[in-house]
């Protein structure tokens, strides 16, 4: 699936610092997609020092707005 491959690639670029933008648009198969990233530092004892990256993609489907998100924890 294109969307899964795109999001996996994008979150890897963000985690490694190759992608500095935290939001944007892209087009695929005539449909416009909006993406954004939220980053959170974890402070709880079991997750202390980890960075959580959440990438969300939104687009207009035939019945309404659709959303896909992926989250990674980075040391």
XYZ file of C-alpha atoms in Angstrom:
75
model
C 0.000 0.000 0.000
C 1.412 3.368 -1.054
C 0.239 5.238 2.051
C 1.843 2.746 4.446
C 5.138 2.806 2.525
C 5.110 6.620 2.283
C 4.421 7.080 6.013
C 7.087 4.557 7.027
C 9.651 6.332 4.856
C 8.609 9.783 6.122
C 8.757 8.858 9.814
C 12.244 7.376 9.269
C 13.356 10.643 7.601
C 11.986 12.622 10.555
C 13.594 10.343 13.161
C 17.013 10.590 11.491
C 16.787 14.361 10.946
C 16.697 14.185 7.141
C 13.214 15.747 7.139
C 12.916 18.990 9.099
C 9.354 19.954 8.139
C 6.627 19.015 10.587
C 3.675 19.303 8.203
C 2.949 19.362 4.500
C 0.911 18.089 1.580
C 1.406 15.475 -1.110
C -0.699 14.201 -3.985
C -1.264 10.604 -4.986
C -3.700 9.226 -7.564
C -5.438 12.576 -7.915
C -6.102 12.874 -4.188
C -4.510 15.478 -1.887
C -3.111 14.322 1.465
C -2.143 16.498 4.451
C 0.427 15.241 6.968
C 1.661 16.531 10.311
C 3.999 15.397 13.051
C 3.792 15.705 16.819
C 6.817 14.900 18.950
C 6.733 14.218 22.680
C 9.548 13.547 25.124
C 8.702 10.805 27.610
C 9.433 11.435 31.279
C 7.803 8.485 33.044
C 10.186 6.080 34.777
C 9.821 3.215 32.305
C 10.005 5.455 29.198
C 12.324 8.229 30.434
C 14.450 9.736 27.696
C 12.452 8.311 24.803
C 11.104 10.544 22.051
C 7.685 9.658 20.638
C 7.020 10.690 17.041
C 3.444 10.563 15.767
C 2.831 11.076 12.037
C -0.787 11.661 11.014
C -2.063 11.714 7.435
C -5.522 13.059 6.554
C -7.459 13.061 3.288
C -10.987 13.430 1.999
C -12.559 10.062 1.250
C -15.766 9.402 -0.647
C -17.780 9.293 2.601
C -15.824 11.823 4.678
C -12.445 12.660 6.145
C -10.079 9.722 6.652
C -7.033 9.499 8.912
C -4.009 7.211 9.161
C -1.330 7.537 11.844
C 1.909 5.839 12.777
C 3.924 6.225 15.990
C 7.566 5.488 16.737
C 9.537 5.583 19.962
C 13.131 6.741 19.478
C 15.988 6.304 21.958
